[in-house]
Coordinates of N, CA and C in Angstrom, one line a residue:
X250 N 19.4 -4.2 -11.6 CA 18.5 -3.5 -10.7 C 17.1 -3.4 -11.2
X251 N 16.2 -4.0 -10.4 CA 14.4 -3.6 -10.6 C 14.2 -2.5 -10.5
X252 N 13.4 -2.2 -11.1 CA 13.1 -1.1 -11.6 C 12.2 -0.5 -10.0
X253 N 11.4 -0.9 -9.9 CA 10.3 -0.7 -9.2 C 9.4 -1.5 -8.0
X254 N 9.7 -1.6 -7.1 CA 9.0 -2.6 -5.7 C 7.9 -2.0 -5.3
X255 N 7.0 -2.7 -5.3 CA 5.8 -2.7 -4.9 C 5.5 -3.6 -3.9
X256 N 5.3 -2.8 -2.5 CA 5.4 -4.1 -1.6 C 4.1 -3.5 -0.5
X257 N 3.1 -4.7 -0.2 CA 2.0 -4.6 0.6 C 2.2 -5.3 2.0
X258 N 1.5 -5.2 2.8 CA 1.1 -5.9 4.1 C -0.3 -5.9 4.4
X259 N -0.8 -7.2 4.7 CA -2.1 -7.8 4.5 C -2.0 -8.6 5.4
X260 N -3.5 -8.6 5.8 CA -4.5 -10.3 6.7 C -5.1 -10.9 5.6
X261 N -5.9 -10.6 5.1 CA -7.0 -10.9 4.6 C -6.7 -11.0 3.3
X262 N -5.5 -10.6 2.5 CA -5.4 -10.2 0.8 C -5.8 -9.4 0.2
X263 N -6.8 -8.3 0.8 CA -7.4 -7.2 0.2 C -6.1 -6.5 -0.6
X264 N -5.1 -6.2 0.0 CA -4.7 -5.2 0.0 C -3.7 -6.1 -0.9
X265 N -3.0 -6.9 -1.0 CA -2.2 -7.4 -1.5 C -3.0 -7.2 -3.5
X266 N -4.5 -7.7 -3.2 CA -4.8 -7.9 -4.5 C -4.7 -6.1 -5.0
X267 N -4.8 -5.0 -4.6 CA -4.5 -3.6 -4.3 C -3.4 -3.5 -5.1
X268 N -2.2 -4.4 -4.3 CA -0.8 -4.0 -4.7 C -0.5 -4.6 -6.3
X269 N -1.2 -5.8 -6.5 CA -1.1 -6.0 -7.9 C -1.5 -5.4 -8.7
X270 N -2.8 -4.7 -9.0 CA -3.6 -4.2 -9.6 C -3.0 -2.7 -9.8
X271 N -1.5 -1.9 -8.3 CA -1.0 -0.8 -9.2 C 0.1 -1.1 -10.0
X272 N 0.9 -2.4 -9.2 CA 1.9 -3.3 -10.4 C 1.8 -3.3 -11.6
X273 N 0.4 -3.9 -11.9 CA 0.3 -4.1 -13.4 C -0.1 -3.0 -14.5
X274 N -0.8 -2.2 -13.8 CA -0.8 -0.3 -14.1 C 0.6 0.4 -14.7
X275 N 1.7 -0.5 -13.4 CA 2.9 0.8 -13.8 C 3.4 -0.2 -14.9
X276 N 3.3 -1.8 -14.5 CA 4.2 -2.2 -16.0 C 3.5 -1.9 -17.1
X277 N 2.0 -2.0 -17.1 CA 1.7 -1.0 -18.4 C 2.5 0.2 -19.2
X278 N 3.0 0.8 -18.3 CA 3.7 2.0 -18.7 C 5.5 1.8 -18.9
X279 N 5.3 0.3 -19.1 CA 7.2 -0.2 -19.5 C 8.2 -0.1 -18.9
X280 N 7.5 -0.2 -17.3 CA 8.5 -0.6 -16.3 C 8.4 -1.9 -15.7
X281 N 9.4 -2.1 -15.2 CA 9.6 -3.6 -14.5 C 9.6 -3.6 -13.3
X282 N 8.4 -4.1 -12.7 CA 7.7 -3.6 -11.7 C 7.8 -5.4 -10.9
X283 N 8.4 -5.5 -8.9 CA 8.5 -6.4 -8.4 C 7.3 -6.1 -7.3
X284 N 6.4 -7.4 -7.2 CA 5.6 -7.7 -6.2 C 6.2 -8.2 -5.0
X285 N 6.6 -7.6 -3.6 CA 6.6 -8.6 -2.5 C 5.8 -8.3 -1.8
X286 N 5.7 -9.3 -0.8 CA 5.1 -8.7 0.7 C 6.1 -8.0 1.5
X287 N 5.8 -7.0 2.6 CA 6.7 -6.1 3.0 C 7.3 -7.3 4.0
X288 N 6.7 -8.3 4.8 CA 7.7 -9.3 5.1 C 9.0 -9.8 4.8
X289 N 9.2 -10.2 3.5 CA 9.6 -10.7 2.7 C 11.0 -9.5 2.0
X290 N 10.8 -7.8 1.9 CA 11.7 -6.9 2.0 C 12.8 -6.7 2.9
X291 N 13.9 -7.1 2.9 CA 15.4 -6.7 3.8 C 15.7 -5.5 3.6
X292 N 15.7 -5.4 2.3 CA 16.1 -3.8 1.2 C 15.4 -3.5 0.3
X293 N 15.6 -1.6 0.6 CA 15.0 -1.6 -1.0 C 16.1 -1.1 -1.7
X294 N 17.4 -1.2 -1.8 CA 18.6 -0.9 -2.0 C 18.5 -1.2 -4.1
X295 N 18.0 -2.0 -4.1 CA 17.5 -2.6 -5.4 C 16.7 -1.7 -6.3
X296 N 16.3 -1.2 -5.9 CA 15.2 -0.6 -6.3 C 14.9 1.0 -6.6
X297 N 14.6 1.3 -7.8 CA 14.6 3.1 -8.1 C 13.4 3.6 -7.4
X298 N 12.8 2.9 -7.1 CA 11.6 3.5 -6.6 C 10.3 2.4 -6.0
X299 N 9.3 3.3 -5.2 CA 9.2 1.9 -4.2 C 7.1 2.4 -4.0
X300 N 6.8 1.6 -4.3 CA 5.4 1.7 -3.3 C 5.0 0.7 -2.4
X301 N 4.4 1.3 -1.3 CA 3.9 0.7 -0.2 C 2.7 1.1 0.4
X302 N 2.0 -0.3 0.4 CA 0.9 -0.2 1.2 C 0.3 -1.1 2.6
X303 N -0.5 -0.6 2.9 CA -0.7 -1.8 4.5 C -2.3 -1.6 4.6
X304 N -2.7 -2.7 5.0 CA -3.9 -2.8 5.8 C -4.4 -1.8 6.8
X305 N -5.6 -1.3 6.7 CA -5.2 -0.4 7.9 C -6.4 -0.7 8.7
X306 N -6.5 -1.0 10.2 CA -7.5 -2.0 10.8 C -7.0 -1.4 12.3
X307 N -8.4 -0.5 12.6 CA -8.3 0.3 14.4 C -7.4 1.1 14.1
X308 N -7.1 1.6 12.8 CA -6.5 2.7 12.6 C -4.6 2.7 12.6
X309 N -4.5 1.2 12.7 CA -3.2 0.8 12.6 C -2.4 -0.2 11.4
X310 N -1.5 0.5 11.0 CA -0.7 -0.2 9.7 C -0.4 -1.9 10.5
X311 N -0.1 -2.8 9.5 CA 0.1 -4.0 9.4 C 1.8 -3.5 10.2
X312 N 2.4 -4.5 11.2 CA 3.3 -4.4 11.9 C 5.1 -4.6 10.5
X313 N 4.8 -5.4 9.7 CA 5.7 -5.6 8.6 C 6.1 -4.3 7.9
X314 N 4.9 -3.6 7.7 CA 4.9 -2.6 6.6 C 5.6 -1.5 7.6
X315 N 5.3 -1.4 8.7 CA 5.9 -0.1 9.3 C 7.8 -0.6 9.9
X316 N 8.0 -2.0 9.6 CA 9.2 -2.6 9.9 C 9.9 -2.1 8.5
X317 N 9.1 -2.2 7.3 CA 10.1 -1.7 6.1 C 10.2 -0.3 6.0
X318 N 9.9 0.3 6.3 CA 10.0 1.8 6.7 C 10.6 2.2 7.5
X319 N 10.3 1.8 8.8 CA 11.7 2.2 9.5 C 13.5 1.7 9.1
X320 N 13.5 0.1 9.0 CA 14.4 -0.4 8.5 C 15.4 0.1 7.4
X321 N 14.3 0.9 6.5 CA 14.9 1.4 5.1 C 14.8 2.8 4.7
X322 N 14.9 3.6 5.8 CA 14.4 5.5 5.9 C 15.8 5.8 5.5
X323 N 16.4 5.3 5.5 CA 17.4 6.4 4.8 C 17.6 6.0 3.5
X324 N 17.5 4.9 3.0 CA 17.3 4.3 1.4 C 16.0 4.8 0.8
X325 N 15.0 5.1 1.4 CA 13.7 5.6 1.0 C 13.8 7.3 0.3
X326 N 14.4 8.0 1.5 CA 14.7 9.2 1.4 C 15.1 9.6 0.2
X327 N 15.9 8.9 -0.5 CA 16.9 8.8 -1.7 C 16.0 8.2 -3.5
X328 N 14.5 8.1 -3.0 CA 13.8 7.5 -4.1 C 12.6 8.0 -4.1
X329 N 12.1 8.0 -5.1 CA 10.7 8.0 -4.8 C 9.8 6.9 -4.2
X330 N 8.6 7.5 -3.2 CA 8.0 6.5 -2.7 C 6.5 7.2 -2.6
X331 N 5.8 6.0 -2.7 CA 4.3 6.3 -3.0 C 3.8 5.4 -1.6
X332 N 2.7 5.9 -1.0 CA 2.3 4.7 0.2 C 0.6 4.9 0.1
X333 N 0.2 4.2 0.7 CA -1.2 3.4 0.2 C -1.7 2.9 1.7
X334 N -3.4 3.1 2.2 CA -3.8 1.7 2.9 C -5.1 1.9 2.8
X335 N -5.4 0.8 3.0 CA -6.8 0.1 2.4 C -7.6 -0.5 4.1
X336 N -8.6 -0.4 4.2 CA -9.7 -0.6 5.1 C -10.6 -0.3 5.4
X337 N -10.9 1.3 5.0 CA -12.5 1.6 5.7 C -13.4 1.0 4.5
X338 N -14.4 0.5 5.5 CA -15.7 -0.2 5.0 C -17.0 0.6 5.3
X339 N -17.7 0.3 4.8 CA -19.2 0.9 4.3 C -19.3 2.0 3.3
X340 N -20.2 2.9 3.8 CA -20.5 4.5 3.1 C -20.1 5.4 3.1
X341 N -18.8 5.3 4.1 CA -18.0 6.5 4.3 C -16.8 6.1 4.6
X342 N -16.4 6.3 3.0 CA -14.6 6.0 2.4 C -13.8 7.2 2.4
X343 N -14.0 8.1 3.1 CA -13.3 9.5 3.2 C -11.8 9.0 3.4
X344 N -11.0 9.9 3.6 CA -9.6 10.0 3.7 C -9.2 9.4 5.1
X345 N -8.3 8.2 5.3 CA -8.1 8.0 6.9 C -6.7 8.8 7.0
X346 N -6.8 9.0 7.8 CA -5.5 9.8 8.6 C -4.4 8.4 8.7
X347 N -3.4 8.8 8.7 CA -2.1 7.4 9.2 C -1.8 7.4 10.4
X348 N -1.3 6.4 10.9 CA -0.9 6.5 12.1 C 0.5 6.9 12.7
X349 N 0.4 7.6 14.1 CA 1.4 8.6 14.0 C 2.6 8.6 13.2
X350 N 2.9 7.2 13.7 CA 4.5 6.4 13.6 C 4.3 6.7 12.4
X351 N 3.8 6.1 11.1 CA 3.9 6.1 9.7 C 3.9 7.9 9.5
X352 N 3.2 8.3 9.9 CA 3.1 10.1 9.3 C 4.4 10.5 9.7
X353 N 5.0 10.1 10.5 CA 6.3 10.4 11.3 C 7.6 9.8 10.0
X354 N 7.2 8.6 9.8 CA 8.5 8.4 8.8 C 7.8 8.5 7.4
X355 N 6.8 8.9 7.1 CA 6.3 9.6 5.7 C 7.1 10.8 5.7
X356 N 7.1 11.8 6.6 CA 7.7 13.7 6.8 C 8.8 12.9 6.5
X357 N 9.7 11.9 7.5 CA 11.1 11.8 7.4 C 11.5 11.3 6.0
X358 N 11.3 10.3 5.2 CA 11.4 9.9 3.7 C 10.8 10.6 2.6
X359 N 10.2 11.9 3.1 CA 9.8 12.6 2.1 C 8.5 12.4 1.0
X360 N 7.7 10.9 1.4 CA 6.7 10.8 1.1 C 5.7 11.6 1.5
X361 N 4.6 11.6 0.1 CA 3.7 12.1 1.0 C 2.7 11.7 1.7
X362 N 1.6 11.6 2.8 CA 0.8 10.6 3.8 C 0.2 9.7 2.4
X363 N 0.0 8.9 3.3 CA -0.8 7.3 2.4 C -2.0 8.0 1.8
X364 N -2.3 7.2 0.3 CA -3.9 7.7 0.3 C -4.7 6.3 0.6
X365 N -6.0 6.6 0.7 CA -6.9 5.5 1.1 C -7.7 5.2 0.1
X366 N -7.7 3.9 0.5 CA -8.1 2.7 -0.5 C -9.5 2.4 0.2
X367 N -10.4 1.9 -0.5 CA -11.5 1.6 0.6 C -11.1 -0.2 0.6
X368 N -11.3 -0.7 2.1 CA -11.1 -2.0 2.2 C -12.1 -3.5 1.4
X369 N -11.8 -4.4 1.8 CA -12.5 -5.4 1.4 C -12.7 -6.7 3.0
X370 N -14.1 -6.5 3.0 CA -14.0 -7.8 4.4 C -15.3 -8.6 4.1
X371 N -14.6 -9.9 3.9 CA -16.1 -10.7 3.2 C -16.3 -11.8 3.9
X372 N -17.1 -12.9 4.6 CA -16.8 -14.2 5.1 C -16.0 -15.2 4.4
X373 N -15.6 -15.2 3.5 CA -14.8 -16.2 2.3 C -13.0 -15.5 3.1
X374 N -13.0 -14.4 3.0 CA -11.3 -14.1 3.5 C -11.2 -13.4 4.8
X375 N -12.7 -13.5 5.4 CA -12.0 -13.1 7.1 C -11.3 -14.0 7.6
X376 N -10.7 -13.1 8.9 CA -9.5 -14.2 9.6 C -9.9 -13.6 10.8
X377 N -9.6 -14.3 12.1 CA -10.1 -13.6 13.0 C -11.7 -13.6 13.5
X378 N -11.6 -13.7 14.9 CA -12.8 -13.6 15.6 C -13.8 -12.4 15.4
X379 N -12.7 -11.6 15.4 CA -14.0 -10.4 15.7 C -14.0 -10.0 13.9
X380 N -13.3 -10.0 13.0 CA -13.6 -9.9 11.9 C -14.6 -11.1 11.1
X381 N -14.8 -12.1 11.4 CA -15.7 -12.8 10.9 C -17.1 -12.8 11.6
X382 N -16.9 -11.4 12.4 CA -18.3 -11.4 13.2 C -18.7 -10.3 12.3
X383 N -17.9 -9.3 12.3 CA -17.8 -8.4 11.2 C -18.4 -8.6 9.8
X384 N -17.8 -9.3 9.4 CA -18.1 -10.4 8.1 C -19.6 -10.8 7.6
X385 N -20.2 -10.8 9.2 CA -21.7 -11.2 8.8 C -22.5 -9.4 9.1
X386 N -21.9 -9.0 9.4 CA -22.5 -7.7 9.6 C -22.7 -6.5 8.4
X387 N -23.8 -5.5 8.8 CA -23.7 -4.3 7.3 C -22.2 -3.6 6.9
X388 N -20.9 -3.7 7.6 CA -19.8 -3.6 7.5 C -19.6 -4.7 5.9
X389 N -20.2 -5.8 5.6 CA -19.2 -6.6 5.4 C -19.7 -5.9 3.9
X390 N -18.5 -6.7 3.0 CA -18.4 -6.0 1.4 C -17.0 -5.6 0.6
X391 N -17.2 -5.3 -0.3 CA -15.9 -5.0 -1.2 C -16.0 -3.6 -1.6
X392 N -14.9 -2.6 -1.0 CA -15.6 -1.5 -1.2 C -14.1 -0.8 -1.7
X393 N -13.6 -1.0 -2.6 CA -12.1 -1.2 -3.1 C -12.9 -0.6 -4.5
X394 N -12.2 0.7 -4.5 CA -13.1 1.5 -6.1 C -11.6 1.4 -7.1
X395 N -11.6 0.2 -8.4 CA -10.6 0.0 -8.8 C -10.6 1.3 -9.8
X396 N -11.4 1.9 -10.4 CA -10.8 2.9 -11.0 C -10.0 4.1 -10.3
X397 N -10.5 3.9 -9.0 CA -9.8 5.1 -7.8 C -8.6 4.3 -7.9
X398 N -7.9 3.2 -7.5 CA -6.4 2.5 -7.4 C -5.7 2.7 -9.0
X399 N -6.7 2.6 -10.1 CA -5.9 2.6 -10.9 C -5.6 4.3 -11.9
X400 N -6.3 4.4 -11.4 CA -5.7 6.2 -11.6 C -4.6 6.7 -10.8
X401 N -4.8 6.3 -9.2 CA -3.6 6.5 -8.8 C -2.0 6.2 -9.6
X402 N -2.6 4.6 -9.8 CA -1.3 3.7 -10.1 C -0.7 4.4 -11.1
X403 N -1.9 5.4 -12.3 CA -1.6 6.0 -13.6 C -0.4 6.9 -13.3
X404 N -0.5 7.9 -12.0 CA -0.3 8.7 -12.0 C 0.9 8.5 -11.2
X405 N 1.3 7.6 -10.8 CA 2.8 6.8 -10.2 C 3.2 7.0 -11.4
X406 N 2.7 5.8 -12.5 CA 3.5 5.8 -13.8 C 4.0 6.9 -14.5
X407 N 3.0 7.7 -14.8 CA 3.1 8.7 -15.4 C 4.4 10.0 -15.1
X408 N 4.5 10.0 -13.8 CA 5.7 10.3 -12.8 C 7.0 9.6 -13.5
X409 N 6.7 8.5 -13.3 CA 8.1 7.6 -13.2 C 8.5 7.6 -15.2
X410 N 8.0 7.7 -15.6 CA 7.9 8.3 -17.0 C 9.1 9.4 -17.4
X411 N 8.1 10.3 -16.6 CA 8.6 11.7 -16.3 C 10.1 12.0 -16.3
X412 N 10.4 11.1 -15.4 CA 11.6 11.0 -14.6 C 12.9 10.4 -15.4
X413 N 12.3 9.4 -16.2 CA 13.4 8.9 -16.7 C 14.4 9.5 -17.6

């Protein structure tokens, strides 16, 4: 059994490069920590414990990430789970709210709401029309504060520690 799933949903890779960066945080702390994409998750049946994150773009999670969540709420319920999304751009990286659906199966799995990541949108990894218009605009930039992700990721670990 892995120890630990770490699973993102992404356009662009921001968020994925996110999901590695708390991966390699928690195996710092001597766990055996699995990267997927939330595509790519059937189960987390495997798994003692799980984080997830998504893109969050017009205020809406990546369609995958909110499929592993529903899919797996009653396996979730039963573990710990951390959730994550990454998107707002510019000067003001405050706290985004989630969207309903996800706040809805955060209360039911016993997580608590996602925290926010600030996103990344650059012309090298936009996709999309209106994001590569975006791209040239004062929006565009890397605004992903990794000491903020890896403090978090510290404090997963430190948890998961805890616990054993």
């Amino acid at each position: 059994m892995t120890e630990i799933l770490v699973a993102y949903a992404t356009k662009m890779g921001g968020t994925k490069e996110i999901a590695e960066a708390i991966a390699a945080r928690i195996r710092a702390a001597s766990h055996e920590v699995t990267v997927l994409d939330a595509a790519d998750v059937g189960s987390v049946a495997d798994y003692k414990a799980v984080v997830l994150g998504s893109a969050l773009y017009a205020g809406r999670w990546r369609p995958e990430a909110v499929k592993l969540l529903k899919r797996n709420a009653d396996l979730l319920a039963r573990r710990p789970v951390w959730l994550f999304h990454s998107g707002p751009l510019g000067s003001d990286l405050s706290a985004q709210k989630a969207p309903r659906k996800v706040q809805e199966l955060a209360t039911r799995i016993g997580a608590d709401q996602p925290f926010t990541f600030g996103g990344r949108l650059t012309g090298q990894t936009a996709v999309g029309f209106l994001a590569k218009k975006m791209a040239n605009g004062p929006m565009a930039g890397d605004y992903r504060d990794w000491d903020a992700i890896d403090l978090w990721a510290y404090k997963i670990a430190q948890h998961l520690v805890a616990a054993r």
